Tab-separated table of C-alpha atoms and ligand atoms in Angstrom:
chain	number	residue	atom	x	y	z
M	575	MET	CA	-64.837	95.208	-64.732
M	576	THR	CA	-67.833	94.155	-66.741
M	577	ASP	CA	-67.453	91.088	-68.818
M	578	ASN	CA	-68.913	93.448	-71.572
M	579	GLN	CA	-65.635	95.471	-71.523
M	580	GLU	CA	-63.572	96.291	-74.470
M	581	THR	CA	-59.981	97.235	-75.202
M	582	PRO	CA	-59.860	100.402	-77.495
M	583	ASP	CA	-58.088	98.152	-79.970
M	584	ALA	CA	-61.544	96.225	-80.231
M	585	GLN	CA	-62.733	99.194	-81.356
M	586	ASP	CA	-61.264	98.139	-84.780
M	587	THR	CA	-61.846	94.778	-85.015
M	588	THR	CA	-65.393	94.623	-83.109
M	589	PRO	CA	-67.249	91.751	-84.856
M	590	SER	CA	-70.961	93.662	-83.263
M	591	GLY	CA	-70.504	96.059	-85.852
M	592	ARG	CA	-70.817	98.912	-82.890
M	593	ALA	CA	-67.272	100.107	-84.063
M	594	THR	CA	-66.644	104.256	-83.758
M	595	LEU	CA	-63.932	104.394	-86.245
M	596	PRO	CA	-64.142	103.535	-90.094
M	597	LEU	CA	-61.820	100.914	-90.774
M	598	ARG	CA	-59.543	101.726	-93.240
M	599	PRO	CA	-56.880	100.134	-95.481
M	600	PRO	CA	-53.237	99.999	-93.715
M	601	CYS	CA	-51.502	101.946	-96.097
M	602	GLU	CA	-53.541	104.329	-95.551
M	603	ARG	CA	-53.313	104.648	-92.317
M	604	LEU	CA	-49.347	104.629	-92.475
M	605	SER	CA	-49.179	107.618	-94.936
M	606	CYS	CA	-49.875	109.882	-91.244
M	607	HIS	CA	-46.314	108.214	-90.252
M	608	LYS	CA	-44.637	109.092	-93.235
M	609	SER	CA	-44.561	112.403	-92.695
M	610	ASN	CA	-41.324	113.837	-91.611
M	611	VAL	CA	-42.521	115.112	-87.427
M	612	CYS	CA	-44.293	111.786	-87.189
M	613	SER	CA	-41.195	110.099	-87.901
M	614	ARG	CA	-38.848	111.663	-85.699
M	615	SER	CA	-40.535	111.856	-82.892
M	616	TYR	CA	-41.560	107.871	-83.671
M	617	PHE	CA	-37.420	107.407	-84.483
M	618	VAL	CA	-36.834	108.905	-80.756
M	619	VAL	CA	-39.435	107.200	-79.248
M	620	VAL	CA	-37.875	103.441	-80.856
M	621	MET	CA	-34.393	104.892	-80.190
M	622	VAL	CA	-35.076	105.558	-76.379
M	623	PHE	CA	-36.778	102.234	-75.461
M	624	PHE	CA	-34.214	100.675	-77.326
M	625	HIS	CA	-31.482	102.098	-74.988
M	626	VAL	CA	-33.633	101.605	-72.036
M	627	TYR	CA	-33.577	97.855	-72.800
M	628	ILE	CA	-30.015	97.014	-73.607
M	629	ILE	CA	-29.128	98.987	-69.841
M	630	ASN	CA	-31.576	97.047	-68.385
M	631	VAL	CA	-30.111	93.983	-69.830
M	632	ILE	CA	-26.457	95.076	-68.721
M	633	ALA	CA	-28.068	95.584	-64.815
M	634	LEU	CA	-29.313	92.316	-64.867
M	635	LEU	CA	-25.843	90.271	-66.483
M	636	PHE	CA	-24.483	92.174	-63.855
M	637	TYR	CA	-26.499	91.151	-60.991
M	638	VAL	CA	-26.527	87.403	-61.964
M	639	HIS	CA	-22.673	87.597	-62.111
M	640	TYR	CA	-22.607	89.004	-59.367
M	641	SER	CA	-25.374	87.257	-57.071
M	642	SER	CA	-23.681	84.001	-58.096
M	643	GLY	CA	-20.018	85.078	-57.664
M	644	GLN	CA	-21.274	85.995	-53.823
M	645	GLU	CA	-23.541	82.666	-52.846
M	646	HIS	CA	-19.789	80.419	-54.029
M	647	ALA	CA	-18.106	82.311	-52.050
M	648	THR	CA	-20.549	82.402	-48.793
M	649	GLN	CA	-21.285	78.084	-49.750
M	650	SER	CA	-19.650	75.283	-48.895
M	651	ARG	CA	-21.205	72.029	-47.927
M	652	ASP	CA	-21.424	72.305	-44.680
M	653	ALA	CA	-21.834	76.017	-44.766
M	654	PRO	CA	-25.295	78.036	-44.999
M	655	SER	CA	-25.535	79.900	-48.409
M	656	SER	CA	-26.815	83.233	-49.545
M	657	ASN	CA	-28.992	81.414	-52.022
M	658	GLN	CA	-31.637	83.839	-52.430
M	659	ARG	CA	-34.492	81.690	-54.759
M	660	LEU	CA	-34.265	78.824	-51.538
M	661	GLU	CA	-34.349	81.332	-48.966
M	662	SER	CA	-36.978	82.771	-49.790
M	663	ARG	CA	-39.114	80.189	-49.105
M	664	ARG	CA	-37.444	79.552	-45.755
M	665	PRO	CA	-37.278	81.356	-42.616
M	666	PRO	CA	-34.435	83.978	-43.272
M	667	SER	CA	-32.702	82.666	-40.110
M	668	LYS	CA	-32.038	78.959	-41.530
M	669	PRO	CA	-29.450	78.414	-42.984
M	670	VAL	CA	-29.952	76.803	-46.661
M	671	PHE	CA	-27.371	73.862	-47.693
M	672	LEU	CA	-25.947	73.277	-51.463
M	673	ARG	CA	-26.449	70.272	-52.305
M	674	ASP	CA	-23.149	68.928	-54.245
M	675	VAL	CA	-23.316	65.234	-52.169
M	676	SER	CA	-24.891	62.722	-54.252
M	677	LEU	CA	-25.782	59.032	-52.522
M	678	SER	CA	-23.903	56.208	-54.485
M	679	ARG	CA	-26.336	53.488	-54.770
M	680	VAL	CA	-24.924	50.177	-55.658
M	681	GLU	CA	-26.410	48.648	-59.209
M	682	GLY	CA	-28.275	45.454	-59.016
M	683	ILE	CA	-27.626	44.650	-62.660
M	684	ARG	CA	-30.020	41.818	-62.795
M	685	VAL	CA	-31.577	38.621	-60.016
M	686	GLY	CA	-28.533	36.583	-60.006
M	687	HIS	CA	-25.697	38.784	-61.191
M	688	VAL	CA	-22.577	38.223	-59.210
M	689	GLN	CA	-20.067	41.299	-58.395
M	690	SER	CA	-16.112	40.744	-56.937
M	691	LEU	CA	-15.536	43.716	-54.305
M	692	SER	CA	-12.401	44.266	-52.223
M	693	LEU	CA	-13.363	45.272	-48.886
M	694	VAL	CA	-10.624	43.188	-47.191
M	695	PRO	CA	-6.758	43.640	-48.351
M	696	GLY	CA	-5.866	39.584	-50.078
M	697	LYS	CA	-9.199	38.830	-50.021
M	698	VAL	CA	-12.191	39.351	-52.670
M	699	HIS	CA	-15.919	38.594	-51.721
M	700	GLU	CA	-17.749	37.705	-54.149
M	701	MET	CA	-21.561	39.611	-54.167
M	702	ARG	CA	-25.165	38.219	-55.480
M	703	THR	CA	-27.819	40.318	-56.429
M	704	LEU	CA	-31.048	38.574	-54.896
M	705	SER	CA	-33.599	40.681	-56.368
M	706	LEU	CA	-33.790	44.485	-57.321
M	707	LYS	CA	-37.181	45.519	-55.445
M	708	PRO	CA	-35.809	45.825	-52.873
M	709	LEU	CA	-32.266	46.508	-54.036
M	710	LEU	CA	-31.192	43.591	-52.007
M	711	PHE	CA	-27.738	41.100	-52.237
M	712	GLU	CA	-25.938	38.489	-50.134
M	713	ILE	CA	-21.919	38.518	-49.752
M	714	PRO	CA	-20.885	35.241	-48.337
M	715	GLY	CA	-17.842	35.585	-45.912
M	716	PHE	CA	-18.390	38.806	-45.005
M	717	LEU	CA	-17.035	38.346	-41.567
M	718	SER	CA	-14.505	35.679	-40.844
M	719	GLU	CA	-15.749	32.830	-38.285
M	720	ASP	CA	-13.456	35.111	-35.390
M	721	GLU	CA	-15.344	38.018	-36.114
M	722	CYS	CA	-18.932	37.042	-35.508
M	723	ARG	CA	-17.564	35.139	-32.424
M	724	VAL	CA	-16.304	37.945	-30.924
M	725	VAL	CA	-19.372	40.305	-31.883
M	726	MET	CA	-21.505	37.419	-29.896
M	727	GLN	CA	-19.398	37.115	-26.621
M	728	LEU	CA	-19.587	41.577	-26.430
M	729	ALA	CA	-22.806	41.310	-26.824
M	730	GLN	CA	-23.354	38.751	-24.242
M	731	LEU	CA	-20.910	40.807	-21.728
M	732	LYS	CA	-23.306	43.631	-22.452
M	733	GLY	CA	-26.139	41.924	-21.756
M	734	LEU	CA	-29.613	41.381	-23.965
M	735	MET	CA	-32.364	42.462	-23.059
M	736	GLU	CA	-36.284	41.684	-24.627
M	737	SER	CA	-37.046	43.182	-28.324
M	738	GLN	CA	-40.076	44.468	-28.359
M	739	LEU	CA	-42.208	46.796	-29.927
M	740	MET	CA	-45.405	49.065	-28.873
M	741	VAL	CA	-46.307	49.108	-32.186
M	742	GLN	CA	-49.989	49.760	-32.369
M	743	GLU	CA	-50.374	52.499	-29.027
M	744	ASP	CA	-49.429	54.862	-31.200
M	745	GLN	CA	-52.139	54.468	-33.543
M	746	GLU	CA	-55.021	54.326	-31.596
M	747	GLU	CA	-53.279	57.746	-29.857
M	748	LEU	CA	-53.701	59.414	-33.643
M	749	ALA	CA	-57.384	57.251	-34.706
M	750	ARG	CA	-58.655	59.446	-30.910
M	751	GLU	CA	-57.154	62.660	-32.359
M	752	LEU	CA	-58.582	62.369	-35.755
M	753	ASN	CA	-61.830	61.451	-33.593
M	754	LEU	CA	-62.738	59.174	-35.767
M	755	SER	CA	-66.387	57.733	-35.982
M	756	PRO	CA	-67.393	54.151	-35.900
M	757	GLU	CA	-68.781	55.089	-39.486
M	758	GLU	CA	-65.444	56.618	-40.952
M	759	ILE	CA	-63.392	53.752	-39.590
M	760	PHE	CA	-65.395	51.043	-40.661
M	761	ASN	CA	-65.601	53.013	-44.491
M	762	LEU	CA	-61.400	53.198	-44.005
M	763	LEU	CA	-61.691	48.937	-43.144
M	764	ASP	CA	-64.203	48.402	-45.960
M	765	ASN	CA	-61.346	48.040	-48.775
M	766	ASN	CA	-64.314	46.357	-51.206
M	767	GLN	CA	-66.929	48.909	-49.825
M	768	ASP	CA	-69.262	45.859	-50.259
M	769	GLY	CA	-70.572	47.063	-46.446
M	770	GLN	CA	-69.177	44.259	-44.075
M	771	LEU	CA	-66.262	43.872	-42.764
M	772	GLN	CA	-64.128	40.698	-43.718
M	773	ILE	CA	-61.277	39.055	-41.814
M	774	HIS	CA	-58.901	40.260	-43.227
M	775	GLU	CA	-60.007	43.756	-44.538
M	776	ILE	CA	-59.708	43.928	-40.370
M	777	LEU	CA	-56.029	42.479	-40.351
M	778	THR	CA	-54.860	44.902	-42.804
M	779	HIS	CA	-55.069	47.822	-40.909
M	780	SER	CA	-54.541	46.253	-37.118
M	781	ARG	CA	-53.100	43.330	-36.877
M	782	VAL	CA	-50.752	44.383	-33.980
M	783	ARG	CA	-52.840	45.447	-30.763
M	784	ASP	CA	-50.389	46.500	-27.665
M	785	GLY	CA	-47.846	44.220	-29.276
M	786	ILE	CA	-49.848	41.873	-30.039
M	787	TRP	CA	-50.080	40.104	-33.203
M	788	LEU	CA	-53.631	39.037	-34.050
M	789	THR	CA	-54.109	35.794	-36.747
M	790	PRO	CA	-57.453	35.094	-38.262
M	791	GLU	CA	-58.166	32.513	-35.538
M	792	ASN	CA	-57.593	35.124	-32.863
M	793	LEU	CA	-59.917	37.252	-34.263
M	794	ARG	CA	-62.684	34.626	-34.431
M	795	GLU	CA	-62.014	34.248	-30.655
M	796	ILE	CA	-62.691	37.859	-29.936
M	797	TYR	CA	-65.747	38.092	-32.275
M	798	ALA	CA	-67.014	34.642	-30.198
M	799	GLY	CA	-65.764	35.977	-26.463
M	800	LEU	CA	-67.335	39.646	-27.137
M	801	ASN	CA	-69.914	37.618	-29.458
M	802	VAL	CA	-70.000	41.140	-31.543
M	803	ASP	CA	-71.268	38.295	-35.070
M	804	LYS	CA	-74.625	38.241	-33.774
M	805	ASP	CA	-75.277	36.652	-37.428
M	806	GLY	CA	-72.442	34.462	-37.168
M	807	ASN	CA	-71.359	34.589	-40.813
M	808	GLY	CA	-68.087	36.111	-39.961
M	809	LEU	CA	-68.387	38.959	-41.729
M	810	LEU	CA	-69.027	42.215	-39.656
M	811	SER	CA	-71.887	44.568	-40.393
M	812	LEU	CA	-71.386	48.413	-39.300
M	813	GLU	CA	-73.950	47.173	-36.834
M	814	GLU	CA	-71.734	44.730	-35.356
M	815	PHE	CA	-68.097	46.708	-35.573
M	816	ARG	CA	-69.887	49.028	-33.151
M	817	LEU	CA	-69.917	46.534	-30.470
M	818	LEU	CA	-66.414	45.897	-31.487
M	819	SER	CA	-64.893	48.910	-29.020
M	820	ASN	CA	-60.952	49.366	-28.303
M	821	ASP	CA	-61.793	48.963	-24.953
M	822	ALA	CA	-64.197	45.662	-25.658
M	823	PHE	CA	-61.089	44.630	-27.758
M	824	GLN	CA	-58.289	45.292	-24.556
M	825	ARG	CA	-59.805	44.357	-22.316
M	826	PHE	CA	-60.108	40.911	-24.564
M	827	LEU	CA	-56.488	40.675	-24.936
M	828	LEU	CA	-55.830	41.409	-20.946
M	829	GLN	CA	-58.342	38.272	-19.492
M	830	ARG	CA	-56.897	36.028	-22.186
M	831	GLY	CA	-53.148	36.732	-21.341
M	832	VAL	CA	-50.508	36.914	-23.877
M	833	GLU	CA	-47.271	34.278	-24.601
M	834	ARG	CA	-43.819	35.237	-26.063
M	835	SER	CA	-44.560	33.509	-29.467
M	836	GLN	CA	-48.126	35.576	-30.069
M	837	LEU	CA	-45.567	39.077	-29.951
M	838	VAL	CA	-44.317	40.823	-32.877
M	839	ARG	CA	-41.072	39.690	-32.666
M	840	ASN	CA	-39.527	37.053	-30.422
M	841	SER	CA	-36.311	37.766	-29.434
M	842	ARG	CA	-33.160	39.139	-26.988
M	843	HIS	CA	-31.213	42.090	-28.599
M	844	THR	CA	-28.595	44.640	-27.462
M	845	TRP	CA	-26.287	47.645	-28.860
M	846	LEU	CA	-22.538	47.907	-29.627
M	847	TYR	CA	-20.911	51.510	-30.276
M	848	GLN	CA	-18.380	51.459	-32.674
M	849	GLY	CA	-17.208	54.846	-32.520
M	850	LYS	CA	-13.621	55.605	-31.543
M	851	GLY	CA	-11.890	52.858	-28.604
M	852	ALA	CA	-14.677	50.557	-29.629
M	853	HIS	CA	-13.610	47.004	-29.911
M	854	GLN	CA	-11.106	47.020	-33.173
M	855	VAL	CA	-13.580	43.854	-34.730
M	856	LEU	CA	-16.922	46.853	-34.363
M	857	GLN	CA	-14.413	49.602	-35.886
M	858	ASP	CA	-13.569	47.066	-38.756
M	859	ILE	CA	-16.694	46.007	-39.631
M	860	LYS	CA	-17.922	49.683	-39.120
M	861	ALA	CA	-15.462	49.947	-42.089
M	862	ARG	CA	-15.956	47.282	-44.316
M	863	VAL	CA	-19.779	48.415	-44.086
M	864	THR	CA	-18.769	52.595	-45.325
M	865	ARG	CA	-16.510	50.406	-48.474
M	866	LEU	CA	-20.020	48.232	-49.043
M	867	THR	CA	-21.461	51.188	-49.600
M	868	ARG	CA	-19.230	53.504	-50.928
M	869	LEU	CA	-21.233	55.763	-48.983
M	870	PRO	CA	-19.498	58.938	-47.226
M	871	PRO	CA	-18.077	58.032	-44.087
M	872	THR	CA	-19.164	60.020	-41.920
M	873	LEU	CA	-23.120	58.996	-42.854
M	874	VAL	CA	-22.117	55.620	-41.346
M	875	ASP	CA	-20.053	57.221	-38.172
M	876	LEU	CA	-22.751	59.029	-37.004
M	877	SER	CA	-26.056	56.347	-37.545
M	878	GLU	CA	-26.960	53.966	-34.961
M	879	PRO	CA	-24.853	51.738	-33.397
M	880	LEU	CA	-23.843	48.251	-34.247
M	881	GLN	CA	-27.484	45.883	-32.748
M	882	VAL	CA	-26.747	42.840	-31.792
M	883	VAL	CA	-30.011	40.409	-31.814
M	884	CYS	CA	-30.674	36.545	-29.977
M	885	TYR	CA	-33.245	34.215	-31.133
M	886	GLN	CA	-33.967	30.951	-28.865
M	887	GLU	CA	-36.089	28.199	-30.153
M	888	GLY	CA	-39.485	29.108	-31.928
M	889	GLY	CA	-37.991	32.926	-32.021
M	890	HIS	CA	-39.265	35.257	-34.897
M	891	TYR	CA	-39.897	38.638	-36.346
M	892	HIS	CA	-43.244	39.187	-38.139
M	893	ALA	CA	-42.542	41.176	-41.698
M	894	HIS	CA	-41.628	44.614	-40.966
M	895	HIS	CA	-40.066	47.662	-42.319
M	896	ASP	CA	-37.404	49.198	-41.068
M	897	SER	CA	-38.012	52.680	-41.883
M	898	GLY	CA	-41.093	54.008	-42.347
M	899	PRO	CA	-42.939	55.994	-44.894
M	900	VAL	CA	-41.724	59.864	-44.720
M	901	TYR	CA	-44.075	61.696	-45.510
M	902	PRO	CA	-43.483	66.010	-45.645
M	903	GLU	CA	-44.667	66.125	-42.132
M	904	THR	CA	-42.463	63.034	-40.459
M	905	ALA	CA	-39.120	63.583	-38.403
M	906	CYS	CA	-36.351	61.397	-38.519
M	907	THR	CA	-35.204	60.794	-34.847
M	908	HIS	CA	-32.365	61.241	-35.613
M	909	THR	CA	-32.142	64.356	-37.257
M	910	ARG	CA	-34.851	65.665	-35.017
M	911	LEU	CA	-33.053	67.140	-32.193
M	912	ALA	CA	-31.529	69.711	-35.031
M	913	ALA	CA	-34.917	69.816	-37.018
M	914	ASN	CA	-35.758	71.955	-33.771
M	915	THR	CA	-39.218	71.015	-35.140
M	916	SER	CA	-42.595	69.114	-33.450
M	917	THR	CA	-44.202	66.590	-35.883
M	918	PRO	CA	-47.048	64.046	-35.155
M	919	PHE	CA	-44.962	61.339	-36.602
M	920	GLU	CA	-41.154	60.448	-36.835
M	921	THR	CA	-39.632	56.984	-38.078
M	922	SER	CA	-35.906	56.257	-37.867
M	923	CYS	CA	-35.063	57.032	-41.827
M	924	ARG	CA	-32.998	53.620	-41.894
M	925	TYR	CA	-31.709	53.872	-45.757
M	926	ILE	CA	-29.621	50.835	-45.841
M	927	THR	CA	-29.605	47.580	-43.465
M	928	VAL	CA	-26.793	45.984	-43.267
M	929	LEU	CA	-28.053	42.338	-41.853
M	930	PHE	CA	-25.006	40.070	-40.990
M	931	TYR	CA	-25.647	36.229	-39.981
M	932	LEU	CA	-23.020	34.781	-36.669
M	933	ASN	CA	-23.990	31.786	-36.594
M	934	SER	CA	-26.001	28.781	-38.897
M	935	VAL	CA	-29.405	27.695	-37.652
M	936	ASP	CA	-29.631	24.614	-36.949
M	937	GLY	CA	-33.151	24.902	-38.136
M	938	GLY	CA	-35.393	27.869	-39.653
M	939	GLY	CA	-34.889	30.859	-39.203
M	940	GLU	CA	-34.939	32.734	-42.764
M	941	THR	CA	-35.283	36.689	-43.170
M	942	ALA	CA	-37.966	36.257	-45.480
M	943	PHE	CA	-39.211	38.985	-47.887
M	944	PRO	CA	-42.651	38.338	-48.822
M	945	VAL	CA	-43.195	40.527	-52.123
M	946	ALA	CA	-39.624	41.153	-52.985
M	947	ASP	CA	-39.295	41.270	-57.078
M	948	ASN	CA	-43.442	40.716	-57.222
M	949	ARG	CA	-44.767	42.429	-60.630
M	950	THR	CA	-47.008	44.556	-57.794
M	951	TYR	CA	-47.361	45.646	-53.999
M	952	ASP	CA	-50.363	45.226	-53.199
M	953	GLU	CA	-51.390	45.686	-48.498
M	954	VAL	CA	-54.556	43.970	-49.366
M	955	SER	CA	-53.544	40.371	-51.033
M	956	LEU	CA	-51.227	39.609	-48.245
M	957	ILE	CA	-54.046	38.461	-46.756
M	958	GLN	CA	-55.742	35.617	-48.486
M	959	ASN	CA	-57.789	33.210	-47.571
M	960	ASP	CA	-56.534	32.906	-43.744
M	961	VAL	CA	-52.765	33.240	-45.204
M	962	ASP	CA	-51.194	36.225	-43.988
M	963	LEU	CA	-47.833	36.650	-45.644
M	964	LEU	CA	-46.694	38.612	-43.142
M	965	ASP	CA	-46.950	35.973	-40.197
M	966	THR	CA	-43.756	34.638	-40.372
M	967	ARG	CA	-44.277	31.361	-37.911
M	968	ARG	CA	-46.778	30.063	-40.687
M	969	ASN	CA	-46.394	31.707	-44.048
M	970	CYS	CA	-42.518	32.124	-44.049
M	971	ASP	CA	-43.257	29.116	-46.988
M	972	LYS	CA	-44.928	31.495	-48.976
M	973	SER	CA	-42.666	34.196	-49.319
M	974	ASN	CA	-41.039	35.121	-52.474
M	975	LEU	CA	-37.480	34.740	-51.034
M	976	ARG	CA	-36.448	33.172	-47.987
M	977	VAL	CA	-32.423	33.981	-47.288
M	978	LYS	CA	-31.098	31.028	-45.603
M	979	PRO	CA	-28.236	31.851	-42.356
M	980	ALA	CA	-24.951	31.058	-43.110
M	981	LYS	CA	-22.072	32.202	-40.292
M	982	GLY	CA	-20.554	35.094	-42.252
M	983	THR	CA	-22.587	36.357	-44.694
M	984	ALA	CA	-24.101	39.468	-44.958
M	985	VAL	CA	-27.788	40.779	-46.801
M	986	PHE	CA	-28.475	44.315	-47.636
M	987	TRP	CA	-30.676	46.117	-49.950
M	988	TYR	CA	-32.037	50.037	-49.433
M	989	ASN	CA	-35.372	50.437	-47.618
M	990	TYR	CA	-35.722	53.985	-49.466
M	991	LEU	CA	-35.736	54.142	-53.223
M	992	SER	CA	-33.223	57.083	-55.157
M	993	ASP	CA	-34.806	60.384	-55.899
M	994	GLY	CA	-33.275	60.386	-58.897
M	995	LYS	CA	-30.786	63.789	-57.753
M	996	GLY	CA	-28.828	61.381	-55.943
M	997	TRP	CA	-30.810	61.602	-52.698
M	998	VAL	CA	-32.605	59.222	-50.355
M	999	GLY	CA	-36.455	58.984	-52.129
M	1000	GLU	CA	-40.222	57.099	-51.414
M	1001	GLN	CA	-39.707	53.979	-48.880
M	1002	ASP	CA	-39.252	51.150	-50.748
M	1003	GLU	CA	-42.387	49.091	-49.908
M	1004	TYR	CA	-40.599	45.803	-51.690
M	1005	ALA	CA	-38.109	45.777	-48.684
M	1006	LEU	CA	-40.904	44.702	-45.800
M	1007	HIS	CA	-38.847	41.428	-44.604
M	1008	GLY	CA	-39.140	39.220	-41.093
M	1009	GLY	CA	-37.158	36.508	-39.310
M	1010	CYS	CA	-38.789	33.402	-39.841
M	1011	MET	CA	-39.271	31.165	-36.931
M	1012	VAL	CA	-36.030	29.022	-35.284
M	1013	THR	CA	-37.049	25.682	-35.237
M	1014	ARG	CA	-34.039	24.243	-33.906
M	1015	GLY	CA	-31.357	26.120	-32.428
M	1016	THR	CA	-30.278	29.557	-31.228
M	1017	LYS	CA	-29.605	32.222	-33.934
M	1018	TRP	CA	-27.656	35.312	-33.868
M	1019	VAL	CA	-27.656	38.129	-36.101
M	1020	ALA	CA	-26.704	42.171	-36.162
M	1021	ASN	CA	-28.189	44.942	-38.141
M	1022	LYS	CA	-26.664	47.716	-39.741
M	1023	TRP	CA	-28.790	50.625	-40.396
M	1024	ILE	CA	-27.806	53.444	-42.348
M	1025	ASN	CA	-29.717	56.646	-41.246
M	1026	ILE	CA	-29.976	59.035	-44.041
M	1027	ASP	CA	-32.343	62.357	-43.262
M	1028	PRO	CA	-34.679	62.077	-47.047
M	1029	ASP	CA	-34.655	66.312	-46.551
M	1030	TYR	CA	-31.564	67.416	-47.073
M	1031	GLN	CA	-32.025	70.098	-45.377
M	1032	ARG	CA	-32.179	68.529	-42.524
M	1033	GLN	CA	-29.638	65.997	-42.991
M	1034	ALA	CA	-26.948	68.401	-43.644
M	1035	HIS	CA	-28.025	70.911	-40.343
M	1036	TYR	CA	-27.886	68.326	-38.413
M	1037	GLN	CA	-24.026	67.029	-39.837
M	1038	GLN	CA	-23.423	70.898	-38.792
M	1039	LEU	CA	-24.037	71.095	-35.796
M	1040	VAL	CA	-22.505	67.548	-35.024
M	1041	SER	CA	-19.369	68.416	-36.808
M	1042	GLN	CA	-19.270	71.357	-33.531
M	1043	GLN	CA	-18.650	69.863	-31.005
M	1044	PRO	CA	-15.615	68.478	-29.509
M	1045	GLU	CA	-14.048	65.711	-30.706
M	1046	ASP	CA	-13.414	64.187	-27.655
M	1047	GLU	CA	-17.967	64.044	-27.641
M	1048	ASP	CA	-17.924	62.776	-30.805
M	1049	ASP	CA	-19.113	59.325	-30.107
M	1050	GLY	CA	-21.954	60.575	-27.974
M	1051	LEU	CA	-22.954	62.392	-30.734
M	1052	THR	CA	-23.944	59.036	-32.590
M	1053	LEU	CA	-27.622	58.025	-32.693
M	1054	SER	CA	-28.590	56.562	-29.253
M	1055	PRO	CA	-31.224	54.124	-29.607
M	1056	ASP	CA	-32.385	55.464	-26.732
M	1057	MET	CA	-33.586	57.961	-28.802
M	1058	GLN	CA	-36.044	55.222	-31.132
M	1059	GLY	CA	-38.101	54.858	-28.061
M	1060	THR	CA	-38.494	51.850	-26.033
M	1061	ASP	CA	-34.965	50.350	-25.747
M	1062	ILE	CA	-32.823	51.197	-23.215
M	1063	HIS	CA	-28.841	50.502	-23.754
M	1064	GLN	CA	-25.844	51.044	-20.939
M	1065	ASP	CA	-22.209	51.867	-22.825
M	1066	LEU	CA	-20.154	49.097	-22.461
F	2576	OGA	C1	-34.819	43.147	-38.166
F	2576	OGA	C2	-34.670	41.468	-39.171
F	2576	OGA	C3	-34.379	39.449	-39.836
F	2576	OGA	C4	-33.846	38.150	-39.090
F	2576	OGA	O1	-33.957	42.169	-37.333
F	2576	OGA	O2	-35.320	44.188	-38.265
F	2576	OGA	O3	-35.415	42.033	-40.185
F	2576	OGA	O4	-33.301	37.333	-39.904
F	2576	OGA	N1	-34.371	40.527	-38.962
F	2576	OGA	O5	-33.559	38.841	-37.823
F	2577	CA	CA1	-65.892	44.618	-47.465
F	2578	FE2	FE1	-35.761	44.527	-39.976
């Protein structure tokens, strides 16, 4: 086909003057159709088309009715469907689950709003909205004194282990895999594109090296130790940046030695199972969390065990997200096995965090939310003039919101937004939080995380697999912290 080709119709209408048929008035053209032969055959053709059309419409209605009937007959929440449209987008062997569950989210109304809850017979709890971004609540007296004591004792009986996150190893691996040149890394870091790297530009992207938290002073120390900042202006040009290879960085940190206070997290923790056979207090807490969050009990049952954390004096946990962003190629730890895929990214998919304070702390130890209810969120502006808002040893006082630990109080928040259709949506970047340094005494908390895969199909498939397991193996199927990476646990 060339651009010049014209349709037959164009012959009548072409403005080019190349028309071969002379234009006639419409009435003259119509006169032919007035002849008997013409109108009869015309009528027959029209009727044939009309009938074919009607038959097509009826057939289509039958088809729609028949196929949706079949769908209803075979689909249930946990059963594979025969939905043709959805299946055409997936490999035919994969079951497709009809989404008939809608996750309810507790409404915040406004900051300071108080709602009454009936979570335990004969007792009314009051729940206060602390922020809307993230959606965050506080419930005093959620646990009784006795319950707090039992949880701490069970944790001690089981034994606590050092909590240490080796965060950045993967990232370096990733950078190596991506095969980025120093120029490319430099450009990624150079946020304001002025051709120089300011200290905060480096820290924004690598606050943590091998689990070590870097401060602006540390970075200056490294510059001096490795003699990279040749002109001594505190900024790194591309040439200076080239001297700061990963190896040099590593060697420097090794030589210097590390103290516990320089880690991302300075605490000890353990895990307590809450399934059948667990201590009644642990089962009661799980049931109360289910009522509080208004989520289907299965989702709470299949979530991680209770994590009990103890901070000694000087302990802290720098600001972090309990669960990461979810991209199309991100797997959730808990559904990963069921999904049977290998993906480069993995996160714990903790939709909700319920944090319990098991004791009142003598000094410090607040839970800080540095950007709660900020008008905007900007990763880069978290470090300004050498003030790193994520640093909970130094800058908790500059956080937008701090919750003071009080024995028995629970706070809970959503780490993900809603997708607007009743399921888990994107990560809520405002859910950034950390544990401020304990300045006096010790601090005990417990975390109950509720794991939900933002991909409904993966979550449903996982639940189907788990529900097919024999009853008595049920507890073993609760998400094991071992699957989370570095954590080790023993069954109590
Ligand atoms: C955590 C956490 C906050 C605190 O354990 O993930 O954020 O106040 N803890 O201890
Ligand atoms: Ca710059
Ligand atoms: Fe946390």
